[in-house]
Amino acid sequence: MKYLNKIASVFCSVALGLLALTSCEGGDLYSVDAPDWISAKVDSINEANKGKGEEEIEGMHEDVYTVGATDFTTGWWAVFSKYYQVPDGEKWITQFNLNINPNASNTYKNFALIITNDEDRGAGNYKEYGAIRYDYQPSGNSEWGDYIDRSLASSTLTFETDTDPGVGNLGGKVTLTVDRTQGGMIVTMTNGKVTKTYNQSSPLAALNGDGSNSPIRCFLVPEGSYIDFLGSTIEPIGGYTSKEDKLPLSMTLNGVPKKVKLGTELAEAFANVTATIQFEQGVTKDVPASELSFQAVPDMNSLGTKTLMAAYNKSYKGEVISKSVMAMASFDVVDKLYTSIGNTDNSTAFWGAHSENFKVGPKESFVTSFTNYTNGQNNWNNFVVVLCSSDGSKEYAVVRADNYGWGDGYAACTPSGGQSDWGAWLKAMDGAKVTVAVTNNGDGTADIQCVMIGNDGNTYIQNYTGINNVDPNNCYFNLTVDGSHIEFDDVIGAEDNSTAFWGAHSQMLRVPLGQSVTTRIKNFTNLQNNWNNFVVVLTREDNTEYAVVRADNYGWGDSYGACKPSGGQSDWAAWLKAMDEAMCYVSVTNNGSSADVKCIMIGNDGKTYKQDYIGISPVDGEDLFFRLTVDGSHLIFE
């Protein structure tokens, strides 16, 4: 249309000039006997305009649909384009508008081309050649896969890090070409400003088992962006989509919170909910909460299980229609969002409420995090740590947050950390973020460390070192309160599970040489894929990575290849469903030159699932840390 408008404007200008001429001469503008110079002028204009405007690509068919949320919230591997199958000896060209978030600060917030064998995602024989992302970062991860040679990639725009400015240069109308006509594979991505090329002259590996001339399947994945497809030279699996308007057929709600605190307004509670709308011709589109109508049944004003009803009343092009599509989901209205020990008004007396017992094995440290709340009356009106046997019949020591304790093993310990200003400390403890680490030294002694980040921003530390008379094979602890309460509310990732991979991280935990460090988390997942769960990152203190391992029997990194993964589940679908609100114990062991990661996952079905990564190496035993991150999930430390 742009091209036609330009031509029309040229002809209008010429016509106006010619009208002026003919009014003087009395000639006929439309006469076939018009002077030869007029015809020559028109011909010259046409010739000059050749190549201007948008290039017409032979064989391009209309294929109009959108991939990704238009509010730029789509995480990695959340939505996909159609499949486009490219046989050996043929070429595929597609055009689309790539919409980059104007506030994007990471170079990878664009799209990636995924190249696979002739199988659907999730099929048993599905294999990937790899991925080629539009941004180009030689030191980063802008191309990957077992069959992708990163040295064959080049671009007219190079990013040194994934936080370099300039990702907006990748937006606009993109022409993507996958060319298999020369025996290998040449991939070109260009928007007229930035051109990235992957040039492989050798034939592709035969992943289908029937020769190197097997067809490949390509699809696109956006991240923090969205794609408006325009056309394709190869018909996708499922057929082309016309640009004619389409009516909605059904919708699915995404990111509905499981719990909403009593008193929260409807709009606030579901502000991050999105819906995937299924339209005619197999087209889908993700829309934000602002385009939906919500109603809670029966209401939001009382505790209990409720039904969220959502409606959408627009066509694919956004025209209001008379008949809405509907979707429903359940949620609970609760008086508190997180697991608490003690009454939330701090009325629970000493020893009036306890957490469960946490086991601490020999040469192991167990780390737990929570928020402490106090009635503010006395120093002892805070959390208390009880070191005991499994059944609680034997107390090794009871220690408080305020440099005081008692018990059979307490006399031998060395307390340290008494505060210089107890009044300021007590005031800061209401809402303080606390991390408690209990260490079983394996020799009959134990240590307890409490790190308290007060509501004043200051860090307070309380240590109890050398508690003795501890049975190393029967060492547990629990938490209790005294005129206080604690909440396990240390959350990693957005609670609607919208946080993309690597989007949020826990604190770093050091693993001493010859010891294990264990932490407990409640895992929540969007239930989309097996990898949408917790991820463990093993690093040095300076964040240099040894290995990254997931909950689902997969990992990578310089030290990952030597390890022996075990625990892949026999029924992945049941496991994934059970992982939503699963209680998970993650333990990292420092063997000196190698490390082990062991994960015990107690699913919402009551079953126990295990995943181990044994022998990650090499690692530096004097410099081993780990942290947790998420991918379409969130974690609560308990």
PDB file of N, CA, C and O in Angstrom, residues 455-503:
ATOM      1  N   ASN A 455      14.571  -3.715  59.931  1.00  0.00           N
ATOM      2  CA  ASN A 455      13.746  -2.799  59.149  1.00  0.00           C
ATOM      3  C   ASN A 455      14.423  -1.439  58.985  1.00  0.00           C
ATOM      4  O   ASN A 455      13.933  -0.583  58.242  1.00  0.00           O
ATOM      5  N   ASP A 456      15.565  -1.243  59.664  1.00  0.00           N
ATOM      6  CA  ASP A 456      16.352  -0.027  59.505  1.00  0.00           C
ATOM      7  C   ASP A 456      17.441  -0.187  58.453  1.00  0.00           C
ATOM      8  O   ASP A 456      18.253   0.729  58.243  1.00  0.00           O
ATOM      9  N   GLY A 457      17.503  -1.373  57.825  1.00  0.00           N
ATOM     10  CA  GLY A 457      18.494  -1.628  56.797  1.00  0.00           C
ATOM     11  C   GLY A 457      19.822  -2.127  57.322  1.00  0.00           C
ATOM     12  O   GLY A 457      20.698  -2.508  56.533  1.00  0.00           O
ATOM     13  N   ASN A 458      20.000  -2.141  58.629  1.00  0.00           N
ATOM     14  CA  ASN A 458      21.257  -2.613  59.214  1.00  0.00           C
ATOM     15  C   ASN A 458      21.255  -4.132  59.361  1.00  0.00           C
ATOM     16  O   ASN A 458      20.201  -4.753  59.548  1.00  0.00           O
ATOM     17  N   THR A 459      22.448  -4.722  59.302  1.00  0.00           N
ATOM     18  CA  THR A 459      22.605  -6.166  59.463  1.00  0.00           C
ATOM     19  C   THR A 459      23.115  -6.474  60.870  1.00  0.00           C
ATOM     20  O   THR A 459      24.132  -5.917  61.313  1.00  0.00           O
ATOM     21  N   TYR A 460      22.403  -7.360  61.563  1.00  0.00           N
ATOM     22  CA  TYR A 460      22.765  -7.794  62.909  1.00  0.00           C
ATOM     23  C   TYR A 460      23.060  -9.300  62.866  1.00  0.00           C
ATOM     24  O   TYR A 460      22.330 -10.059  62.228  1.00  0.00           O
ATOM     25  N   ILE A 461      24.112  -9.727  63.568  1.00  0.00           N
ATOM     26  CA  ILE A 461      24.527 -11.141  63.534  1.00  0.00           C
ATOM     27  C   ILE A 461      24.590 -11.691  64.954  1.00  0.00           C
ATOM     28  O   ILE A 461      25.067 -11.017  65.883  1.00  0.00           O
ATOM     29  N   GLN A 462      24.092 -12.915  65.109  1.00  0.00           N
ATOM     30  CA  GLN A 462      24.149 -13.604  66.396  1.00  0.00           C
ATOM     31  C   GLN A 462      24.655 -15.026  66.152  1.00  0.00           C
ATOM     32  O   GLN A 462      24.041 -15.780  65.377  1.00  0.00           O
ATOM     33  N   ASN A 463      25.771 -15.388  66.784  1.00  0.00           N
ATOM     34  CA  ASN A 463      26.366 -16.708  66.621  1.00  0.00           C
ATOM     35  C   ASN A 463      26.343 -17.489  67.933  1.00  0.00           C
ATOM     36  O   ASN A 463      26.512 -16.910  69.017  1.00  0.00           O
ATOM     37  N   TYR A 464      26.147 -18.814  67.794  1.00  0.00           N
ATOM     38  CA  TYR A 464      26.309 -19.746  68.907  1.00  0.00           C
ATOM     39  C   TYR A 464      27.189 -20.882  68.384  1.00  0.00           C
ATOM     40  O   TYR A 464      26.727 -21.753  67.640  1.00  0.00           O
ATOM     41  N   THR A 465      28.487 -20.875  68.783  1.00  0.00           N
ATOM     42  CA  THR A 465      29.473 -21.794  68.220  1.00  0.00           C
ATOM     43  C   THR A 465      29.893 -22.832  69.259  1.00  0.00           C
ATOM     44  O   THR A 465      30.172 -22.490  70.413  1.00  0.00           O
ATOM     45  N   GLY A 466      29.943 -24.102  68.833  1.00  0.00           N
ATOM     46  CA  GLY A 466      30.469 -25.157  69.683  1.00  0.00           C
ATOM     47  C   GLY A 466      29.479 -25.748  70.667  1.00  0.00           C
ATOM     48  O   GLY A 466      29.873 -26.254  71.730  1.00  0.00           O
ATOM     49  N   ILE A 467      28.183 -25.734  70.335  1.00  0.00           N
ATOM     50  CA  ILE A 467      27.199 -26.443  71.165  1.00  0.00           C
ATOM     51  C   ILE A 467      27.579 -27.927  71.161  1.00  0.00           C
ATOM     52  O   ILE A 467      27.765 -28.518  70.089  1.00  0.00           O
ATOM     53  N   ASN A 468      27.699 -28.549  72.346  1.00  0.00           N
ATOM     54  CA  ASN A 468      28.169 -29.948  72.370  1.00  0.00           C
ATOM     55  C   ASN A 468      27.073 -30.904  72.842  1.00  0.00           C
ATOM     56  O   ASN A 468      25.918 -30.517  72.979  1.00  0.00           O
ATOM     57  N   ASN A 469      27.488 -32.146  73.074  1.00  0.00           N
ATOM     58  CA  ASN A 469      26.565 -33.220  73.476  1.00  0.00           C
ATOM     59  C   ASN A 469      25.485 -33.473  72.431  1.00  0.00           C
ATOM     60  O   ASN A 469      24.350 -33.848  72.751  1.00  0.00           O
ATOM     61  N   VAL A 470      25.847 -33.259  71.163  1.00  0.00           N
ATOM     62  CA  VAL A 470      24.916 -33.445  70.049  1.00  0.00           C
ATOM     63  C   VAL A 470      25.164 -34.802  69.408  1.00  0.00           C
ATOM     64  O   VAL A 470      26.309 -35.141  69.082  1.00  0.00           O
ATOM     65  N   ASP A 471      24.115 -35.588  69.242  1.00  0.00           N
ATOM     66  CA  ASP A 471      24.226 -36.839  68.489  1.00  0.00           C
ATOM     67  C   ASP A 471      24.268 -36.475  67.005  1.00  0.00           C
ATOM     68  O   ASP A 471      23.263 -36.022  66.452  1.00  0.00           O
ATOM     69  N   PRO A 472      25.416 -36.663  66.327  1.00  0.00           N
ATOM     70  CA  PRO A 472      25.521 -36.213  64.929  1.00  0.00           C
ATOM     71  C   PRO A 472      24.569 -36.941  63.986  1.00  0.00           C
ATOM     72  O   PRO A 472      24.260 -36.422  62.907  1.00  0.00           O
ATOM     73  N   ASN A 473      24.102 -38.116  64.403  1.00  0.00           N
ATOM     74  CA  ASN A 473      23.185 -38.872  63.555  1.00  0.00           C
ATOM     75  C   ASN A 473      21.722 -38.651  63.930  1.00  0.00           C
ATOM     76  O   ASN A 473      20.830 -39.278  63.360  1.00  0.00           O
ATOM     77  N   ASN A 474      21.499 -37.766  64.884  1.00  0.00           N
ATOM     78  CA  ASN A 474      20.131 -37.479  65.308  1.00  0.00           C
ATOM     79  C   ASN A 474      20.042 -36.001  65.694  1.00  0.00           C
ATOM     80  O   ASN A 474      19.741 -35.652  66.832  1.00  0.00           O
ATOM     81  N   CYS A 475      20.327 -35.171  64.714  1.00  0.00           N
ATOM     82  CA  CYS A 475      20.397 -33.728  64.948  1.00  0.00           C
ATOM     83  C   CYS A 475      19.294 -33.043  64.144  1.00  0.00           C
ATOM     84  O   CYS A 475      19.280 -33.126  62.908  1.00  0.00           O
ATOM     85  N   TYR A 476      18.391 -32.368  64.823  1.00  0.00           N
ATOM     86  CA  TYR A 476      17.279 -31.653  64.193  1.00  0.00           C
ATOM     87  C   TYR A 476      17.145 -30.276  64.846  1.00  0.00           C
ATOM     88  O   TYR A 476      17.742 -30.020  65.908  1.00  0.00           O
ATOM     89  N   PHE A 477      16.370 -29.410  64.235  1.00  0.00           N
ATOM     90  CA  PHE A 477      16.031 -28.156  64.897  1.00  0.00           C
ATOM     91  C   PHE A 477      14.648 -27.716  64.464  1.00  0.00           C
ATOM     92  O   PHE A 477      14.128 -28.136  63.420  1.00  0.00           O
ATOM     93  N   ASN A 478      14.035 -26.871  65.288  1.00  0.00           N
ATOM     94  CA  ASN A 478      12.770 -26.241  64.914  1.00  0.00           C
ATOM     95  C   ASN A 478      12.791 -24.797  65.393  1.00  0.00           C
ATOM     96  O   ASN A 478      13.686 -24.381  66.146  1.00  0.00           O
ATOM     97  N   LEU A 479      11.819 -24.051  64.951  1.00  0.00           N
ATOM     98  CA  LEU A 479      11.699 -22.639  65.316  1.00  0.00           C
ATOM     99  C   LEU A 479      10.443 -22.444  66.159  1.00  0.00           C
ATOM    100  O   LEU A 479       9.402 -23.041  65.873  1.00  0.00           O
ATOM    101  N   THR A 480      10.566 -21.639  67.188  1.00  0.00           N
ATOM    102  CA  THR A 480       9.407 -21.292  68.002  1.00  0.00           C
ATOM    103  C   THR A 480       9.402 -19.782  68.235  1.00  0.00           C
ATOM    104  O   THR A 480      10.305 -19.069  67.760  1.00  0.00           O
ATOM    105  N   VAL A 481       8.392 -19.289  68.941  1.00  0.00           N
ATOM    106  CA  VAL A 481       8.204 -17.842  69.096  1.00  0.00           C
ATOM    107  C   VAL A 481       7.891 -17.501  70.553  1.00  0.00           C
ATOM    108  O   VAL A 481       7.599 -18.384  71.365  1.00  0.00           O
ATOM    109  N   ASP A 482       7.933 -16.210  70.840  1.00  0.00           N
ATOM    110  CA  ASP A 482       7.620 -15.726  72.182  1.00  0.00           C
ATOM    111  C   ASP A 482       7.139 -14.280  72.049  1.00  0.00           C
ATOM    112  O   ASP A 482       7.952 -13.360  71.911  1.00  0.00           O
ATOM    113  N   GLY A 483       5.809 -14.083  72.089  1.00  0.00           N
ATOM    114  CA  GLY A 483       5.278 -12.741  71.871  1.00  0.00           C
ATOM    115  C   GLY A 483       5.683 -12.211  70.512  1.00  0.00           C
ATOM    116  O   GLY A 483       5.956 -11.012  70.343  1.00  0.00           O
ATOM    117  N   SER A 484       5.689 -13.099  69.544  1.00  0.00           N
ATOM    118  CA  SER A 484       6.168 -12.769  68.196  1.00  0.00           C
ATOM    119  C   SER A 484       5.548 -13.753  67.214  1.00  0.00           C
ATOM    120  O   SER A 484       4.818 -14.667  67.599  1.00  0.00           O
ATOM    121  N   HIS A 485       5.816 -13.555  65.934  1.00  0.00           N
ATOM    122  CA  HIS A 485       5.492 -14.582  64.942  1.00  0.00           C
ATOM    123  C   HIS A 485       6.467 -14.453  63.784  1.00  0.00           C
ATOM    124  O   HIS A 485       7.120 -13.411  63.601  1.00  0.00           O
ATOM    125  N   ILE A 486       6.613 -15.525  63.033  1.00  0.00           N
ATOM    126  CA  ILE A 486       7.497 -15.517  61.864  1.00  0.00           C
ATOM    127  C   ILE A 486       6.711 -15.979  60.646  1.00  0.00           C
ATOM    128  O   ILE A 486       5.775 -16.777  60.757  1.00  0.00           O
ATOM    129  N   GLU A 487       7.092 -15.451  59.495  1.00  0.00           N
ATOM    130  CA  GLU A 487       6.451 -15.832  58.234  1.00  0.00           C
ATOM    131  C   GLU A 487       7.529 -16.238  57.233  1.00  0.00           C
ATOM    132  O   GLU A 487       8.506 -15.515  57.042  1.00  0.00           O
ATOM    133  N   PHE A 488       7.316 -17.397  56.620  1.00  0.00           N
ATOM    134  CA  PHE A 488       8.208 -17.854  55.554  1.00  0.00           C
ATOM    135  C   PHE A 488       7.758 -17.193  54.254  1.00  0.00           C
ATOM    136  O   PHE A 488       6.956 -17.742  53.502  1.00  0.00           O
ATOM    137  N   ASP A 489       8.277 -16.011  54.009  1.00  0.00           N
ATOM    138  CA  ASP A 489       7.786 -15.222  52.888  1.00  0.00           C
ATOM    139  C   ASP A 489       8.913 -14.667  52.015  1.00  0.00           C
ATOM    140  O   ASP A 489       8.743 -13.670  51.324  1.00  0.00           O
ATOM    141  N   ASP A 490      10.086 -15.294  52.075  1.00  0.00           N
ATOM    142  CA  ASP A 490      11.205 -14.870  51.234  1.00  0.00           C
ATOM    143  C   ASP A 490      10.958 -15.417  49.833  1.00  0.00           C
ATOM    144  O   ASP A 490      11.203 -16.587  49.546  1.00  0.00           O
ATOM    145  N   VAL A 491      10.435 -14.568  48.947  1.00  0.00           N
ATOM    146  CA  VAL A 491       9.937 -15.012  47.645  1.00  0.00           C
ATOM    147  C   VAL A 491      10.938 -14.665  46.546  1.00  0.00           C
ATOM    148  O   VAL A 491      11.432 -13.532  46.480  1.00  0.00           O
ATOM    149  N   ILE A 492      11.219 -15.630  45.674  1.00  0.00           N
ATOM    150  CA  ILE A 492      12.074 -15.421  44.504  1.00  0.00           C
ATOM    151  C   ILE A 492      11.193 -15.577  43.265  1.00  0.00           C
ATOM    152  O   ILE A 492      10.626 -16.643  43.020  1.00  0.00           O
ATOM    153  N   GLY A 493      11.052 -14.505  42.494  1.00  0.00           N
ATOM    154  CA  GLY A 493      10.212 -14.545  41.299  1.00  0.00           C
ATOM    155  C   GLY A 493       8.824 -14.007  41.558  1.00  0.00           C
ATOM    156  O   GLY A 493       8.353 -13.975  42.695  1.00  0.00           O
ATOM    157  N   ALA A 494       8.168 -13.569  40.491  1.00  0.00           N
ATOM    158  CA  ALA A 494       6.815 -13.031  40.596  1.00  0.00           C
ATOM    159  C   ALA A 494       5.839 -14.148  40.958  1.00  0.00           C
ATOM    160  O   ALA A 494       5.933 -15.268  40.437  1.00  0.00           O
ATOM    161  N   GLU A 495       4.885 -13.829  41.824  1.00  0.00           N
ATOM    162  CA  GLU A 495       3.987 -14.862  42.339  1.00  0.00           C
ATOM    163  C   GLU A 495       2.980 -15.362  41.310  1.00  0.00           C
ATOM    164  O   GLU A 495       2.286 -16.352  41.548  1.00  0.00           O
ATOM    165  N   ASP A 496       2.893 -14.698  40.153  1.00  0.00           N
ATOM    166  CA  ASP A 496       2.057 -15.224  39.069  1.00  0.00           C
ATOM    167  C   ASP A 496       2.864 -16.097  38.121  1.00  0.00           C
ATOM    168  O   ASP A 496       2.390 -16.462  37.041  1.00  0.00           O
ATOM    169  N   ASN A 497       4.106 -16.444  38.513  1.00  0.00           N
ATOM    170  CA  ASN A 497       4.993 -17.309  37.714  1.00  0.00           C
ATOM    171  C   ASN A 497       5.337 -16.712  36.352  1.00  0.00           C
ATOM    172  O   ASN A 497       5.624 -17.445  35.399  1.00  0.00           O
ATOM    173  N   SER A 498       5.331 -15.388  36.261  1.00  0.00           N
ATOM    174  CA  SER A 498       5.639 -14.735  34.987  1.00  0.00           C
ATOM    175  C   SER A 498       7.122 -14.454  34.804  1.00  0.00           C
ATOM    176  O   SER A 498       7.553 -14.060  33.722  1.00  0.00           O
ATOM    177  N   THR A 499       7.921 -14.650  35.854  1.00  0.00           N
ATOM    178  CA  THR A 499       9.347 -14.349  35.759  1.00  0.00           C
ATOM    179  C   THR A 499      10.028 -15.323  34.804  1.00  0.00           C
ATOM    180  O   THR A 499       9.936 -16.539  34.960  1.00  0.00           O
ATOM    181  N   ALA A 500      10.706 -14.755  33.802  1.00  0.00           N
ATOM    182  CA  ALA A 500      11.388 -15.585  32.803  1.00  0.00           C
ATOM    183  C   ALA A 500      12.679 -16.169  33.388  1.00  0.00           C
ATOM    184  O   ALA A 500      13.132 -15.774  34.468  1.00  0.00           O
ATOM    185  N   PHE A 501      13.292 -17.069  32.646  1.00  0.00           N
ATOM    186  CA  PHE A 501      14.524 -17.717  33.082  1.00  0.00           C
ATOM    187  C   PHE A 501      15.582 -16.679  33.445  1.00  0.00           C
ATOM    188  O   PHE A 501      15.809 -15.717  32.723  1.00  0.00           O
ATOM    189  N   TRP A 502      16.194 -16.884  34.617  1.00  0.00           N
ATOM    190  CA  TRP A 502      17.282 -16.035  35.098  1.00  0.00           C
ATOM    191  C   TRP A 502      16.772 -14.662  35.548  1.00  0.00           C
ATOM    192  O   TRP A 502      17.549 -13.759  35.837  1.00  0.00           O
ATOM    193  N   GLY A 503      15.454 -14.503  35.649  1.00  0.00           N
ATOM    194  CA  GLY A 503      14.897 -13.196  35.974  1.00  0.00           C
ATOM    195  C   GLY A 503      14.942 -12.831  37.436  1.00  0.00           C
ATOM    196  O   GLY A 503      14.749 -11.662  37.784  1.00  0.00           O
TER     197      GLY A 503
END
